[in-house]
Amino acid sequence: MTEIVRPKSPTPAVTDRGTSVALLFALVAERLSAFYEYGQWLTDAQSATLAAGWLARSGRAMPLEQRRQLAALSDGMARQMASTLSREAGLFAAHEMMESLDPNYHSELANTLMQTCAGLIDGTAAVNG
Protein backbone atom coordinates (compact mmCIF):
# COMPACT_ATOMS: atom_id res chain seq x y z
CA MET A 1 0.00 0.00 0.00
CA THR A 2 1.43 3.35 -0.97
CA GLU A 3 1.08 6.34 1.25
CA ILE A 4 -0.36 9.51 -0.20
CA VAL A 5 2.10 12.33 0.27
CA ARG A 6 0.50 15.73 0.37
CA PRO A 7 2.55 18.82 -0.25
CA LYS A 8 3.24 20.62 2.98
CA SER A 9 2.31 24.24 3.15
CA PRO A 10 5.25 26.40 4.07
CA THR A 11 5.14 27.32 7.71
CA PRO A 12 3.79 30.87 7.74
CA ALA A 13 4.91 33.58 10.10
CA VAL A 14 8.66 33.31 9.59
CA THR A 15 8.62 36.92 8.41
CA ASP A 16 6.57 39.94 9.45
CA ARG A 17 4.56 39.49 6.26
CA GLY A 18 4.08 35.80 7.01
CA THR A 19 2.96 36.59 10.53
CA SER A 20 0.46 39.14 9.23
CA VAL A 21 -0.92 36.75 6.59
CA ALA A 22 -1.27 33.87 9.06
CA LEU A 23 -2.86 36.12 11.66
CA LEU A 24 -5.31 37.62 9.16
CA PHE A 25 -6.31 34.11 8.08
CA ALA A 26 -6.82 33.03 11.70
CA LEU A 27 -8.90 36.12 12.49
CA VAL A 28 -11.13 35.60 9.44
CA ALA A 29 -11.61 31.97 10.50
CA GLU A 30 -12.54 33.03 14.04
CA ARG A 31 -14.92 35.75 12.80
CA LEU A 32 -16.71 33.40 10.42
CA SER A 33 -16.96 30.68 13.06
CA ALA A 34 -18.43 33.08 15.60
CA PHE A 35 -20.86 34.46 13.03
CA TYR A 36 -22.14 31.06 11.96
CA GLU A 37 -22.17 29.61 15.48
CA TYR A 38 -23.64 32.57 17.40
CA GLY A 39 -25.09 34.82 14.70
CA GLN A 40 -22.92 37.74 15.81
CA TRP A 41 -19.82 39.38 14.47
CA LEU A 42 -16.78 39.78 16.69
CA THR A 43 -15.81 43.38 17.33
CA ASP A 44 -12.44 44.71 16.23
CA ALA A 45 -11.45 44.90 19.92
CA GLN A 46 -12.32 41.21 20.39
CA SER A 47 -10.32 40.36 17.28
CA ALA A 48 -7.33 42.40 18.43
CA THR A 49 -7.45 40.51 21.74
CA LEU A 50 -7.62 37.18 19.87
CA ALA A 51 -4.65 38.33 17.80
CA ALA A 52 -2.63 39.13 20.93
CA GLY A 53 -3.37 35.67 22.33
CA TRP A 54 -2.46 33.95 19.06
CA LEU A 55 0.80 35.89 18.87
CA ALA A 56 1.66 35.09 22.48
CA ARG A 57 1.04 31.37 21.96
CA SER A 58 3.29 31.39 18.92
CA GLY A 59 6.02 33.41 20.66
CA ARG A 60 5.62 36.46 18.45
CA ALA A 61 4.70 40.09 19.00
CA MET A 62 3.05 42.78 16.92
CA PRO A 63 2.27 46.43 17.70
CA LEU A 64 -1.31 47.18 18.76
CA GLU A 65 -1.92 49.42 15.73
CA GLN A 66 -0.94 46.62 13.36
CA ARG A 67 -3.20 44.17 15.23
CA ARG A 68 -6.06 46.66 14.93
CA GLN A 69 -5.42 47.03 11.20
CA LEU A 70 -5.51 43.24 10.77
CA ALA A 71 -8.71 43.09 12.83
CA ALA A 72 -10.36 45.58 10.48
CA LEU A 73 -9.12 43.71 7.39
CA SER A 74 -10.42 40.43 8.81
CA ASP A 75 -13.82 42.00 9.41
CA GLY A 76 -14.09 43.13 5.81
CA MET A 77 -12.99 39.80 4.39
CA ALA A 78 -15.24 37.73 6.68
CA ARG A 79 -18.30 39.89 5.99
CA GLN A 80 -17.67 39.79 2.25
CA MET A 81 -17.39 36.00 2.35
CA ALA A 82 -20.58 35.67 4.40
CA SER A 83 -22.46 37.96 2.02
CA THR A 84 -21.48 35.99 -1.07
CA LEU A 85 -21.79 32.42 0.25
CA SER A 86 -24.85 30.42 1.10
CA ARG A 87 -25.12 29.49 4.76
CA GLU A 88 -24.01 25.94 3.99
CA ALA A 89 -21.01 27.12 1.95
CA GLY A 90 -20.12 29.64 4.66
CA LEU A 91 -20.25 26.97 7.34
CA PHE A 92 -18.02 24.76 5.21
CA ALA A 93 -15.53 27.59 4.59
CA ALA A 94 -15.40 28.48 8.29
CA HIS A 95 -14.89 24.81 9.19
CA GLU A 96 -12.11 24.37 6.63
CA MET A 97 -10.37 27.52 7.83
CA MET A 98 -10.55 26.52 11.49
CA GLU A 99 -9.28 23.02 10.70
CA SER A 100 -6.47 24.52 8.63
CA LEU A 101 -5.14 26.35 11.66
CA ASP A 102 -3.61 22.93 12.38
CA PRO A 103 -0.52 22.77 10.12
CA ASN A 104 -1.14 19.04 9.56
CA TYR A 105 -4.52 19.68 7.93
CA HIS A 106 -4.51 20.18 4.16
CA SER A 107 -7.28 22.09 2.42
CA GLU A 108 -7.30 23.52 -1.09
CA LEU A 109 -9.99 26.00 -0.05
CA ALA A 110 -7.93 27.17 2.90
CA ASN A 111 -4.83 27.51 0.70
CA THR A 112 -6.81 29.68 -1.71
CA LEU A 113 -8.12 31.81 1.17
CA MET A 114 -4.59 32.12 2.57
CA GLN A 115 -3.51 33.50 -0.82
CA THR A 116 -6.40 35.97 -0.63
CA CYS A 117 -5.14 37.05 2.80
CA ALA A 118 -1.64 37.49 1.37
CA GLY A 119 -3.07 39.69 -1.40
CA LEU A 120 -4.89 41.83 1.17
CA ILE A 121 -1.69 42.21 3.21
CA ASP A 122 0.32 43.11 0.12
CA GLY A 123 -2.34 45.61 -0.99
CA THR A 124 -2.41 47.21 2.45
CA ALA A 125 1.39 47.42 2.56
CA ALA A 126 1.42 49.13 -0.85
CA VAL A 127 -1.09 51.72 0.35
CA ASN A 128 0.64 52.30 3.71
CA GLY A 129 4.20 51.88 2.43
PDB file of C-alpha atoms in Angstrom:
ATOM      1  CA  MET A   1       0.000   0.000   0.000  1.00  0.00           C
ATOM      2  CA  THR A   2       1.433   3.354  -0.969  1.00  0.00           C
ATOM      3  CA  GLU A   3       1.085   6.338   1.253  1.00  0.00           C
ATOM      4  CA  ILE A   4      -0.357   9.509  -0.202  1.00  0.00           C
ATOM      5  CA  VAL A   5       2.098  12.326   0.271  1.00  0.00           C
ATOM      6  CA  ARG A   6       0.505  15.733   0.371  1.00  0.00           C
ATOM      7  CA  PRO A   7       2.554  18.823  -0.247  1.00  0.00           C
ATOM      8  CA  LYS A   8       3.241  20.624   2.978  1.00  0.00           C
ATOM      9  CA  SER A   9       2.314  24.241   3.149  1.00  0.00           C
ATOM     10  CA  PRO A  10       5.248  26.395   4.067  1.00  0.00           C
ATOM     11  CA  THR A  11       5.140  27.322   7.706  1.00  0.00           C
ATOM     12  CA  PRO A  12       3.792  30.869   7.743  1.00  0.00           C
ATOM     13  CA  ALA A  13       4.914  33.577  10.096  1.00  0.00           C
ATOM     14  CA  VAL A  14       8.661  33.313   9.594  1.00  0.00           C
ATOM     15  CA  THR A  15       8.619  36.922   8.415  1.00  0.00           C
ATOM     16  CA  ASP A  16       6.573  39.940   9.454  1.00  0.00           C
ATOM     17  CA  ARG A  17       4.558  39.492   6.259  1.00  0.00           C
ATOM     18  CA  GLY A  18       4.082  35.800   7.011  1.00  0.00           C
ATOM     19  CA  THR A  19       2.955  36.594  10.526  1.00  0.00           C
ATOM     20  CA  SER A  20       0.462  39.135   9.227  1.00  0.00           C
ATOM     21  CA  VAL A  21      -0.918  36.749   6.586  1.00  0.00           C
ATOM     22  CA  ALA A  22      -1.269  33.875   9.059  1.00  0.00           C
ATOM     23  CA  LEU A  23      -2.862  36.121  11.656  1.00  0.00           C
ATOM     24  CA  LEU A  24      -5.307  37.620   9.156  1.00  0.00           C
ATOM     25  CA  PHE A  25      -6.310  34.109   8.078  1.00  0.00           C
ATOM     26  CA  ALA A  26      -6.818  33.032  11.698  1.00  0.00           C
ATOM     27  CA  LEU A  27      -8.901  36.116  12.486  1.00  0.00           C
ATOM     28  CA  VAL A  28     -11.128  35.602   9.442  1.00  0.00           C
ATOM     29  CA  ALA A  29     -11.611  31.970  10.500  1.00  0.00           C
ATOM     30  CA  GLU A  30     -12.540  33.034  14.038  1.00  0.00           C
ATOM     31  CA  ARG A  31     -14.919  35.749  12.799  1.00  0.00           C
ATOM     32  CA  LEU A  32     -16.714  33.396  10.422  1.00  0.00           C
ATOM     33  CA  SER A  33     -16.962  30.675  13.060  1.00  0.00           C
ATOM     34  CA  ALA A  34     -18.428  33.079  15.600  1.00  0.00           C
ATOM     35  CA  PHE A  35     -20.862  34.457  13.026  1.00  0.00           C
ATOM     36  CA  TYR A  36     -22.135  31.059  11.958  1.00  0.00           C
ATOM     37  CA  GLU A  37     -22.168  29.613  15.482  1.00  0.00           C
ATOM     38  CA  TYR A  38     -23.643  32.566  17.395  1.00  0.00           C
ATOM     39  CA  GLY A  39     -25.093  34.819  14.703  1.00  0.00           C
ATOM     40  CA  GLN A  40     -22.923  37.745  15.808  1.00  0.00           C
ATOM     41  CA  TRP A  41     -19.819  39.379  14.466  1.00  0.00           C
ATOM     42  CA  LEU A  42     -16.781  39.782  16.687  1.00  0.00           C
ATOM     43  CA  THR A  43     -15.812  43.382  17.327  1.00  0.00           C
ATOM     44  CA  ASP A  44     -12.437  44.708  16.231  1.00  0.00           C
ATOM     45  CA  ALA A  45     -11.452  44.896  19.918  1.00  0.00           C
ATOM     46  CA  GLN A  46     -12.320  41.212  20.387  1.00  0.00           C
ATOM     47  CA  SER A  47     -10.319  40.360  17.277  1.00  0.00           C
ATOM     48  CA  ALA A  48      -7.328  42.405  18.430  1.00  0.00           C
ATOM     49  CA  THR A  49      -7.448  40.512  21.735  1.00  0.00           C
ATOM     50  CA  LEU A  50      -7.622  37.184  19.867  1.00  0.00           C
ATOM     51  CA  ALA A  51      -4.647  38.331  17.802  1.00  0.00           C
ATOM     52  CA  ALA A  52      -2.630  39.126  20.927  1.00  0.00           C
ATOM     53  CA  GLY A  53      -3.367  35.667  22.325  1.00  0.00           C
ATOM     54  CA  TRP A  54      -2.460  33.950  19.059  1.00  0.00           C
ATOM     55  CA  LEU A  55       0.800  35.895  18.870  1.00  0.00           C
ATOM     56  CA  ALA A  56       1.665  35.094  22.483  1.00  0.00           C
ATOM     57  CA  ARG A  57       1.039  31.373  21.964  1.00  0.00           C
ATOM     58  CA  SER A  58       3.292  31.391  18.919  1.00  0.00           C
ATOM     59  CA  GLY A  59       6.017  33.407  20.658  1.00  0.00           C
ATOM     60  CA  ARG A  60       5.618  36.462  18.446  1.00  0.00           C
ATOM     61  CA  ALA A  61       4.698  40.092  19.002  1.00  0.00           C
ATOM     62  CA  MET A  62       3.053  42.785  16.922  1.00  0.00           C
ATOM     63  CA  PRO A  63       2.273  46.427  17.697  1.00  0.00           C
ATOM     64  CA  LEU A  64      -1.305  47.184  18.757  1.00  0.00           C
ATOM     65  CA  GLU A  65      -1.920  49.416  15.734  1.00  0.00           C
ATOM     66  CA  GLN A  66      -0.939  46.621  13.359  1.00  0.00           C
ATOM     67  CA  ARG A  67      -3.200  44.166  15.235  1.00  0.00           C
ATOM     68  CA  ARG A  68      -6.059  46.662  14.926  1.00  0.00           C
ATOM     69  CA  GLN A  69      -5.424  47.027  11.200  1.00  0.00           C
ATOM     70  CA  LEU A  70      -5.514  43.245  10.767  1.00  0.00           C
ATOM     71  CA  ALA A  71      -8.710  43.085  12.831  1.00  0.00           C
ATOM     72  CA  ALA A  72     -10.355  45.578  10.482  1.00  0.00           C
ATOM     73  CA  LEU A  73      -9.120  43.707   7.391  1.00  0.00           C
ATOM     74  CA  SER A  74     -10.419  40.431   8.811  1.00  0.00           C
ATOM     75  CA  ASP A  75     -13.819  41.995   9.412  1.00  0.00           C
ATOM     76  CA  GLY A  76     -14.092  43.132   5.813  1.00  0.00           C
ATOM     77  CA  MET A  77     -12.988  39.796   4.391  1.00  0.00           C
ATOM     78  CA  ALA A  78     -15.236  37.733   6.678  1.00  0.00           C
ATOM     79  CA  ARG A  79     -18.298  39.886   5.986  1.00  0.00           C
ATOM     80  CA  GLN A  80     -17.666  39.788   2.250  1.00  0.00           C
ATOM     81  CA  MET A  81     -17.394  36.000   2.349  1.00  0.00           C
ATOM     82  CA  ALA A  82     -20.579  35.674   4.400  1.00  0.00           C
ATOM     83  CA  SER A  83     -22.459  37.964   2.016  1.00  0.00           C
ATOM     84  CA  THR A  84     -21.478  35.988  -1.073  1.00  0.00           C
ATOM     85  CA  LEU A  85     -21.788  32.421   0.248  1.00  0.00           C
ATOM     86  CA  SER A  86     -24.855  30.415   1.100  1.00  0.00           C
ATOM     87  CA  ARG A  87     -25.121  29.488   4.760  1.00  0.00           C
ATOM     88  CA  GLU A  88     -24.014  25.936   3.988  1.00  0.00           C
ATOM     89  CA  ALA A  89     -21.013  27.115   1.951  1.00  0.00           C
ATOM     90  CA  GLY A  90     -20.116  29.643   4.662  1.00  0.00           C
ATOM     91  CA  LEU A  91     -20.246  26.972   7.337  1.00  0.00           C
ATOM     92  CA  PHE A  92     -18.016  24.759   5.206  1.00  0.00           C
ATOM     93  CA  ALA A  93     -15.531  27.594   4.593  1.00  0.00           C
ATOM     94  CA  ALA A  94     -15.403  28.476   8.292  1.00  0.00           C
ATOM     95  CA  HIS A  95     -14.885  24.810   9.193  1.00  0.00           C
ATOM     96  CA  GLU A  96     -12.107  24.368   6.631  1.00  0.00           C
ATOM     97  CA  MET A  97     -10.371  27.523   7.828  1.00  0.00           C
ATOM     98  CA  MET A  98     -10.552  26.521  11.490  1.00  0.00           C
ATOM     99  CA  GLU A  99      -9.280  23.016  10.697  1.00  0.00           C
ATOM    100  CA  SER A 100      -6.474  24.522   8.633  1.00  0.00           C
ATOM    101  CA  LEU A 101      -5.136  26.352  11.661  1.00  0.00           C
ATOM    102  CA  ASP A 102      -3.613  22.934  12.381  1.00  0.00           C
ATOM    103  CA  PRO A 103      -0.523  22.774  10.124  1.00  0.00           C
ATOM    104  CA  ASN A 104      -1.137  19.042   9.557  1.00  0.00           C
ATOM    105  CA  TYR A 105      -4.518  19.676   7.927  1.00  0.00           C
ATOM    106  CA  HIS A 106      -4.507  20.181   4.162  1.00  0.00           C
ATOM    107  CA  SER A 107      -7.283  22.089   2.424  1.00  0.00           C
ATOM    108  CA  GLU A 108      -7.295  23.515  -1.093  1.00  0.00           C
ATOM    109  CA  LEU A 109      -9.990  25.995  -0.053  1.00  0.00           C
ATOM    110  CA  ALA A 110      -7.931  27.170   2.900  1.00  0.00           C
ATOM    111  CA  ASN A 111      -4.835  27.509   0.699  1.00  0.00           C
ATOM    112  CA  THR A 112      -6.808  29.683  -1.711  1.00  0.00           C
ATOM    113  CA  LEU A 113      -8.124  31.814   1.166  1.00  0.00           C
ATOM    114  CA  MET A 114      -4.588  32.116   2.572  1.00  0.00           C
ATOM    115  CA  GLN A 115      -3.514  33.502  -0.821  1.00  0.00           C
ATOM    116  CA  THR A 116      -6.396  35.974  -0.633  1.00  0.00           C
ATOM    117  CA  CYS A 117      -5.144  37.046   2.798  1.00  0.00           C
ATOM    118  CA  ALA A 118      -1.641  37.494   1.371  1.00  0.00           C
ATOM    119  CA  GLY A 119      -3.067  39.686  -1.401  1.00  0.00           C
ATOM    120  CA  LEU A 120      -4.886  41.828   1.171  1.00  0.00           C
ATOM    121  CA  ILE A 121      -1.691  42.212   3.214  1.00  0.00           C
ATOM    122  CA  ASP A 122       0.318  43.108   0.117  1.00  0.00           C
ATOM    123  CA  GLY A 123      -2.336  45.614  -0.987  1.00  0.00           C
ATOM    124  CA  THR A 124      -2.407  47.214   2.455  1.00  0.00           C
ATOM    125  CA  ALA A 125       1.394  47.418   2.561  1.00  0.00           C
ATOM    126  CA  ALA A 126       1.421  49.129  -0.848  1.00  0.00           C
ATOM    127  CA  VAL A 127      -1.095  51.720   0.350  1.00  0.00           C
ATOM    128  CA  ASN A 128       0.644  52.303   3.710  1.00  0.00           C
ATOM    129  CA  GLY A 129       4.196  51.876   2.425  1.00  0.00           C
TER     130      GLY A 129
END
